[in-house]
Tab-separated table of N, CA and C in Angstrom:
chain	number	residue	atom	x	y	z
U	1	MET	N	-5.827	-22.304	0.421
U	1	MET	CA	-5.277	-21.551	-0.158
U	1	MET	C	-3.980	-21.983	0.677
U	2	LYS	N	-2.673	-21.477	-0.148
U	2	LYS	CA	-1.279	-21.349	-0.059
U	2	LYS	C	-0.602	-20.292	0.624
U	3	MET	N	-0.444	-19.852	0.777
U	3	MET	CA	0.611	-18.208	1.574
U	3	MET	C	1.858	-18.549	2.694
U	4	ASN	N	2.923	-18.344	1.301
U	4	ASN	CA	3.822	-19.277	2.059
U	4	ASN	C	4.883	-17.609	2.342
U	5	ASN	N	4.308	-16.010	1.773
U	5	ASN	CA	4.383	-14.843	1.731
U	5	ASN	C	3.408	-13.625	2.550
U	6	LEU	N	2.998	-14.347	3.436
U	6	LEU	CA	2.200	-13.327	4.687
U	6	LEU	C	2.768	-12.922	5.424
U	7	GLN	N	3.257	-12.049	5.854
U	7	GLN	CA	3.542	-10.535	6.172
U	7	GLN	C	2.318	-9.843	7.696
U	8	VAL	N	3.143	-10.634	9.028
U	8	VAL	CA	1.576	-9.668	10.229
U	8	VAL	C	2.369	-8.414	10.133
U	9	ILE	N	2.480	-7.544	10.489
U	9	ILE	CA	2.881	-6.442	10.947
U	9	ILE	C	1.971	-5.314	12.166
U	10	ASN	N	2.898	-5.856	13.078
U	10	ASN	CA	2.877	-5.600	14.705
U	10	ASN	C	3.396	-4.299	14.537
U	11	HIS	N	2.839	-3.579	14.594
U	11	HIS	CA	3.095	-2.302	14.330
U	11	HIS	C	2.028	-0.961	15.410
U	12	PRO	N	2.475	-0.808	16.033
U	12	PRO	CA	1.865	0.253	17.123
U	12	PRO	C	1.001	1.753	16.638
U	13	VAL	N	1.339	2.471	15.703
U	13	VAL	CA	1.012	3.553	15.766
U	13	VAL	C	-0.481	2.385	13.988
U	14	LEU	N	-0.281	1.272	13.859
U	14	LEU	CA	-1.576	0.472	13.155
U	14	LEU	C	-2.120	0.503	12.738
U	15	ALA	N	-2.140	-0.254	14.748
U	15	ALA	CA	-2.807	-0.952	15.280
U	15	ALA	C	-3.550	0.162	16.304
U	16	ALA	N	-3.489	1.249	16.498
U	16	ALA	CA	-4.876	2.331	16.868
U	16	ALA	C	-5.112	2.640	15.727
U	17	LYS	N	-4.342	2.687	14.763
U	17	LYS	CA	-6.005	3.152	13.577
U	17	LYS	C	-6.557	2.302	13.654
U	18	LEU	N	-6.212	1.087	12.681
U	18	LEU	CA	-7.798	-0.134	13.021
U	18	LEU	C	-8.270	-0.114	14.282
U	19	ASN	N	-8.485	0.294	15.439
U	19	ASN	CA	-8.495	0.504	16.774
U	19	ASN	C	-9.940	0.748	16.484
U	20	ARG	N	-9.927	2.419	15.521
U	20	ARG	CA	-10.721	3.438	15.215
U	20	ARG	C	-11.731	3.425	13.815
U	21	LEU	N	-10.356	3.287	13.375
U	21	LEU	CA	-11.376	2.231	11.691
U	21	LEU	C	-12.844	1.495	12.198
U	22	ARG	N	-12.406	0.314	12.227
U	22	ARG	CA	-13.641	-0.961	12.981
U	22	ARG	C	-14.718	-0.441	14.291
U	23	ASP	N	-14.279	1.322	14.329
U	23	ASP	CA	-14.957	1.431	15.517
U	23	ASP	C	-16.475	2.068	14.661
U	24	LYS	N	-17.574	0.890	14.760
U	24	LYS	CA	-18.933	1.403	13.737
U	24	LYS	C	-19.573	2.676	13.401
U	25	SER	N	-19.168	3.679	14.709
U	25	SER	CA	-19.736	4.994	14.725
U	25	SER	C	-18.949	5.800	14.041
U	26	ILE	N	-17.440	5.690	13.171
U	26	ILE	CA	-17.065	6.529	13.385
U	26	ILE	C	-17.469	7.327	11.390
U	27	PRO	N	-17.188	8.221	12.400
U	27	PRO	CA	-17.545	9.093	9.784
U	27	PRO	C	-16.972	8.818	9.123
U	28	PRO	N	-17.892	8.836	7.468
U	28	PRO	CA	-17.150	8.672	6.631
U	28	PRO	C	-15.760	8.421	5.884
U	29	TYR	N	-16.066	9.445	6.856
U	29	TYR	CA	-14.882	11.277	6.136
U	29	TYR	C	-13.196	11.374	7.406
U	30	GLU	N	-13.669	10.132	7.909
U	30	GLU	CA	-12.599	9.226	9.052
U	30	GLU	C	-12.194	8.116	8.548
U	31	PHE	N	-13.510	7.705	7.948
U	31	PHE	CA	-13.198	6.697	7.459
U	31	PHE	C	-12.359	6.559	6.594
U	32	ARG	N	-12.271	7.226	6.785
U	32	ARG	CA	-11.638	6.977	4.319
U	32	ARG	C	-10.651	7.461	4.252
U	33	GLU	N	-10.139	8.470	5.611
U	33	GLU	CA	-8.854	8.878	5.970
U	33	GLU	C	-8.130	8.162	6.434
U	34	LEU	N	-9.123	7.448	8.538
U	34	LEU	CA	-7.726	6.620	8.232
U	34	LEU	C	-7.328	5.681	7.005
U	35	SER	N	-8.337	5.444	6.783
U	35	SER	CA	-7.953	3.882	5.434
U	35	SER	C	-7.161	4.355	4.673
U	36	ARG	N	-6.631	5.549	3.801
U	36	ARG	CA	-5.677	6.471	3.710
U	36	ARG	C	-4.142	5.765	4.295
U	37	GLN	N	-4.778	6.084	5.408
U	37	GLN	CA	-3.035	6.092	5.677
U	37	GLN	C	-2.758	4.714	6.214
U	38	ILE	N	-4.291	4.041	6.733
U	38	ILE	CA	-2.554	2.302	6.868
U	38	ILE	C	-3.084	1.783	5.855
U	39	SER	N	-3.601	2.269	4.116
U	39	SER	CA	-3.269	1.889	3.249
U	39	SER	C	-1.600	2.434	3.156
U	40	THR	N	-1.022	3.617	2.918
U	40	THR	CA	0.315	4.928	3.114
U	40	THR	C	1.219	3.225	4.009
U	41	ILE	N	0.993	3.784	5.933
U	41	ILE	CA	2.038	2.288	6.385
U	41	ILE	C	1.073	0.994	5.529
U	42	LEU	N	0.507	-0.168	5.296
U	42	LEU	CA	0.376	-1.419	5.050
U	42	LEU	C	2.068	-1.421	3.268
U	43	LEU	N	1.870	-0.396	2.738
U	43	LEU	CA	2.401	-0.669	1.143
U	43	LEU	C	3.718	0.451	1.230
U	44	THR	N	4.312	0.208	2.462
U	44	THR	CA	5.595	1.214	2.841
U	44	THR	C	5.856	-0.743	2.741
U	45	TYR	N	5.046	-1.661	4.201
U	45	TYR	CA	5.621	-3.150	4.923
U	45	TYR	C	6.250	-3.604	3.328
U	46	ALA	N	4.821	-3.494	2.429
U	46	ALA	CA	4.831	-4.899	1.320
U	46	ALA	C	5.315	-4.256	0.548
U	47	THR	N	6.398	-2.801	-0.127
U	47	THR	CA	6.898	-2.404	-1.320
U	47	THR	C	8.909	-2.083	-0.880
U	48	SER	N	9.020	-2.493	1.071
U	48	SER	CA	10.761	-2.907	1.529
U	48	SER	C	11.170	-4.275	0.576
U	49	ASP	N	10.835	-4.690	0.390
U	49	ASP	CA	11.729	-5.258	-0.739
U	49	ASP	C	12.266	-5.514	-2.025
U	50	LEU	N	11.762	-4.158	-2.835
U	50	LEU	CA	11.433	-3.999	-4.218
U	50	LEU	C	12.750	-3.606	-4.928
U	51	ASN	N	13.378	-4.847	-6.168
U	51	ASN	CA	14.546	-4.113	-6.275
U	51	ASN	C	14.464	-2.491	-6.722
U	52	LEU	N	16.443	-1.830	-6.968
U	52	LEU	CA	16.017	-1.220	-7.320
U	52	LEU	C	17.200	-1.096	-8.728
U	53	LYS	N	17.097	0.271	-9.141
U	53	LYS	CA	17.713	0.054	-10.650
U	53	LYS	C	18.296	1.139	-10.902
U	54	PRO	N	19.981	1.700	-11.469
U	54	PRO	CA	20.523	3.013	-10.873
U	54	PRO	C	20.133	4.329	-12.057
U	55	THR	N	19.551	5.232	-12.236
U	55	THR	CA	18.928	5.623	-13.323
U	55	THR	C	20.190	6.610	-14.114
U	56	GLY	N	21.618	6.641	-13.189
U	56	GLY	CA	22.767	8.045	-13.790
U	56	GLY	C	22.605	8.802	-11.847
U	57	THR	N	24.036	10.047	-12.378
U	57	THR	CA	24.141	11.207	-11.834
U	57	THR	C	23.030	11.883	-12.175
U	58	LEU	N	22.952	12.224	-11.108
U	58	LEU	CA	21.815	13.384	-10.493
U	58	LEU	C	22.399	14.502	-9.912
U	59	SER	N	21.714	15.541	-9.836
U	59	SER	CA	22.413	16.313	-8.848
U	59	SER	C	21.714	17.181	-8.459
U	60	SER	N	21.617	18.056	-7.064
U	60	SER	CA	20.879	18.106	-6.070
U	60	SER	C	21.600	19.436	-6.097
U	61	PRO	N	20.710	20.443	-5.214
U	61	PRO	CA	21.419	22.027	-5.350
U	61	PRO	C	22.736	22.063	-4.047
U	62	ILE	N	23.029	20.769	-3.856
U	62	ILE	CA	24.118	20.414	-3.311
U	62	ILE	C	25.383	19.642	-3.780
U	63	SER	N	24.891	18.516	-4.637
U	63	SER	CA	25.960	18.270	-4.956
U	63	SER	C	25.295	17.387	-5.463
U	64	SER	N	26.112	15.835	-6.318
U	64	SER	CA	26.295	15.401	-7.608
U	64	SER	C	25.587	14.048	-6.680
U	65	TYR	N	24.150	13.191	-7.072
U	65	TYR	CA	24.866	11.152	-5.938
U	65	TYR	C	23.960	11.016	-7.385
U	66	GLU	N	24.248	9.226	-6.695
U	66	GLU	CA	23.663	8.139	-8.026
U	66	GLU	C	22.353	8.331	-7.512
U	67	GLY	N	21.121	8.363	-9.202
U	67	GLY	CA	20.066	7.876	-8.578
U	67	GLY	C	19.107	6.530	-8.474
U	68	PHE	N	18.204	6.135	-8.506
U	68	PHE	CA	17.570	5.117	-8.756
U	68	PHE	C	15.538	5.411	-8.285
U	69	ASN	N	15.815	4.206	-9.184
U	69	ASN	CA	13.699	3.784	-9.531
U	69	ASN	C	13.652	1.946	-8.873
U	70	ILE	N	12.566	2.240	-9.332
U	70	ILE	CA	12.349	0.689	-8.210
U	70	ILE	C	12.562	0.409	-9.863
U	71	SER	N	12.468	-1.059	-10.134
U	71	SER	CA	13.221	-1.799	-11.369
U	71	SER	C	12.113	-2.920	-10.964
U	72	GLU	N	11.099	-3.248	-10.612
U	72	GLU	CA	9.722	-3.814	-10.551
U	72	GLU	C	8.822	-3.558	-11.024
U	73	ARG	N	7.942	-4.388	-11.840
U	73	ARG	CA	6.258	-3.790	-12.043
U	73	ARG	C	5.719	-4.275	-10.943
U	74	VAL	N	4.534	-3.314	-10.245
U	74	VAL	CA	3.950	-3.120	-8.765
U	74	VAL	C	2.504	-3.021	-9.623
U	75	ALA	N	1.126	-4.182	-9.386
U	75	ALA	CA	0.422	-4.398	-9.076
U	75	ALA	C	-0.210	-3.978	-7.009
U	76	ILE	N	-1.198	-2.684	-7.787
U	76	ILE	CA	-1.747	-2.895	-6.017
U	76	ILE	C	-3.680	-4.169	-6.430
U	77	ILE	N	-3.616	-4.589	-5.070
U	77	ILE	CA	-5.207	-5.240	-5.826
U	77	ILE	C	-5.750	-5.288	-4.222
U	78	PRO	N	-6.212	-4.199	-4.164
U	78	PRO	CA	-7.557	-3.885	-2.769
U	78	PRO	C	-9.033	-4.852	-3.358
U	79	ILE	N	-8.723	-5.314	-2.028
U	79	ILE	CA	-10.446	-5.720	-1.794
U	79	ILE	C	-11.158	-5.491	-1.848
U	80	LEU	N	-12.839	-5.765	-2.683
U	80	LEU	CA	-13.779	-4.244	-2.991
U	80	LEU	C	-14.188	-3.820	-1.615
U	81	ARG	N	-14.813	-2.726	-2.162
U	81	ARG	CA	-15.558	-2.007	-1.404
U	81	ARG	C	-14.319	-0.548	-0.112
U	82	SER	N	-14.188	-1.605	0.501
U	82	SER	CA	-12.728	-1.126	1.767
U	82	SER	C	-11.813	0.199	1.260
U	83	GLY	N	-11.432	-1.229	0.655
U	83	GLY	CA	-9.953	-1.229	0.159
U	83	GLY	C	-9.747	-0.835	-1.199
U	84	SER	N	-10.705	-0.387	-2.301
U	84	SER	CA	-10.567	0.688	-3.231
U	84	SER	C	-10.256	2.026	-2.979
U	85	VAL	N	-9.960	2.299	-1.313
U	85	VAL	CA	-10.035	3.767	-1.318
U	85	VAL	C	-7.963	3.435	-1.258
U	86	MET	N	-7.606	2.586	-0.923
U	86	MET	CA	-6.101	2.657	-1.299
U	86	MET	C	-5.659	1.994	-3.154
U	87	ILE	N	-6.929	2.752	-4.559
U	87	ILE	CA	-6.515	3.342	-5.379
U	87	ILE	C	-6.402	5.287	-5.063
U	88	ASP	N	-6.476	5.763	-4.359
U	88	ASP	CA	-6.606	6.703	-4.147
U	88	ASP	C	-5.178	7.000	-4.517
U	89	ARG	N	-5.463	7.272	-6.193
U	89	ARG	CA	-3.331	7.478	-6.192
U	89	ARG	C	-2.901	8.600	-5.548
U	90	ASN	N	-3.162	10.002	-5.399
U	90	ASN	CA	-2.133	11.371	-5.040
U	90	ASN	C	-1.976	10.530	-3.663
U	91	GLN	N	-3.104	9.108	-2.821
U	91	GLN	CA	-2.060	8.953	-1.478
U	91	GLN	C	-1.100	8.298	-1.352
U	92	PHE	N	-0.084	7.733	-2.532
U	92	PHE	CA	0.604	6.692	-2.737
U	92	PHE	C	1.961	7.537	-2.273
U	93	ILE	N	2.855	6.871	-1.224
U	93	ILE	CA	4.432	8.058	-1.123
U	93	ILE	C	5.329	7.343	-2.387
U	94	TYR	N	5.302	7.152	-2.801
U	94	TYR	CA	5.863	6.159	-3.729
U	94	TYR	C	5.278	6.603	-5.307
U	95	ILE	N	6.561	6.706	-6.458
U	95	ILE	CA	5.706	6.721	-7.728
U	95	ILE	C	5.841	5.908	-8.348
U	96	PHE	N	5.396	4.522	-8.909
U	96	PHE	CA	5.230	3.506	-10.101
U	96	PHE	C	5.649	3.517	-11.683
U	97	GLU	N	6.531	3.283	-12.106
U	97	GLU	CA	6.018	3.183	-13.637
U	97	GLU	C	6.032	2.020	-14.603
U	98	PRO	N	4.950	1.806	-14.920
U	98	PRO	CA	3.504	1.923	-14.605
U	98	PRO	C	3.343	1.506	-13.597
U	99	LEU	N	1.352	2.027	-13.512
U	99	LEU	CA	1.187	1.495	-12.109
U	99	LEU	C	-0.698	0.672	-12.591
U	100	TYR	N	-0.292	-0.674	-12.306
U	100	TYR	CA	-1.520	-1.215	-12.317
U	100	TYR	C	-2.232	-1.576	-11.509
U	101	PHE	N	-3.657	-1.924	-11.590
U	101	PHE	CA	-4.671	-2.038	-10.189
U	101	PHE	C	-5.305	-2.964	-11.045
U	102	ASN	N	-6.257	-3.162	-10.118
U	102	ASN	CA	-7.161	-4.700	-10.113
U	102	ASN	C	-7.484	-4.791	-8.966
U	103	SER	N	-8.884	-5.452	-9.024
U	103	SER	CA	-9.716	-5.696	-7.891
U	103	SER	C	-9.779	-6.897	-7.533
U	104	ALA	N	-9.789	-7.618	-5.968
U	104	ALA	CA	-10.225	-8.549	-5.942
U	104	ALA	C	-11.657	-8.532	-5.025
U	105	TYR	N	-12.185	-9.671	-4.672
U	105	TYR	CA	-13.935	-9.763	-3.817
U	105	TYR	C	-13.037	-10.708	-2.634
U	106	LYS	N	-13.496	-10.127	-1.294
U	106	LYS	CA	-13.020	-11.546	-0.359
U	106	LYS	C	-14.399	-12.204	0.212
U	107	TYR	N	-14.299	-13.882	0.267
U	107	TYR	CA	-16.146	-14.522	0.625
U	107	TYR	C	-16.072	-13.911	2.029
U	108	PRO	N	-16.668	-14.007	1.842
U	108	PRO	CA	-17.217	-13.849	3.384
U	108	PRO	C	-17.080	-14.956	4.502
U	109	HIS	N	-16.148	-14.671	5.571
U	109	HIS	CA	-15.737	-15.577	6.861
U	109	HIS	C	-14.675	-16.500	6.468
U	110	SER	N	-14.255	-16.706	5.014
U	110	SER	CA	-12.691	-17.567	3.943
U	110	SER	C	-11.679	-15.997	4.021
U	111	ILE	N	-10.708	-16.989	4.279
U	111	ILE	CA	-9.445	-16.099	3.884
U	111	ILE	C	-9.286	-15.799	2.436
U	112	ASP	N	-10.163	-16.592	1.912
U	112	ASP	CA	-10.125	-17.285	0.067
U	112	ASP	C	-10.318	-15.755	-1.003
U	113	ILE	N	-10.059	-15.266	-1.538
U	113	ILE	CA	-10.478	-14.296	-2.221
U	113	ILE	C	-10.495	-14.524	-4.359
U	114	GLN	N	-10.832	-13.680	-4.871
U	114	GLN	CA	-11.610	-14.411	-6.328
U	114	GLN	C	-10.653	-13.432	-7.189
U	115	ILE	N	-10.253	-12.524	-7.939
U	115	ILE	CA	-9.289	-11.565	-8.384
U	115	ILE	C	-10.428	-11.670	-10.018
């Protein structure tokens, strides 16, 4: 499998959350919450190079400003089971119009996936 755009994220908050997530004694509710938090961090990094398109002049209570929206179609593809928490739309910090979902299965002991 060719991975030209692999990005390794070395962030101390992410590392600490992953460390806790891997603990076999973690209760299910904490696992889900940590998964959501980790997904938000990963989504922030994964979308850092998306292009913007202007939406025109908008008004805030203080002044007018030029607005922007994401100009690209975005698909989020979680790995099944633990990754399915990523599709909890309420935890996304971004609004995508439209938002596409798919799922993938990761083969054990391999980086290969089936979509």
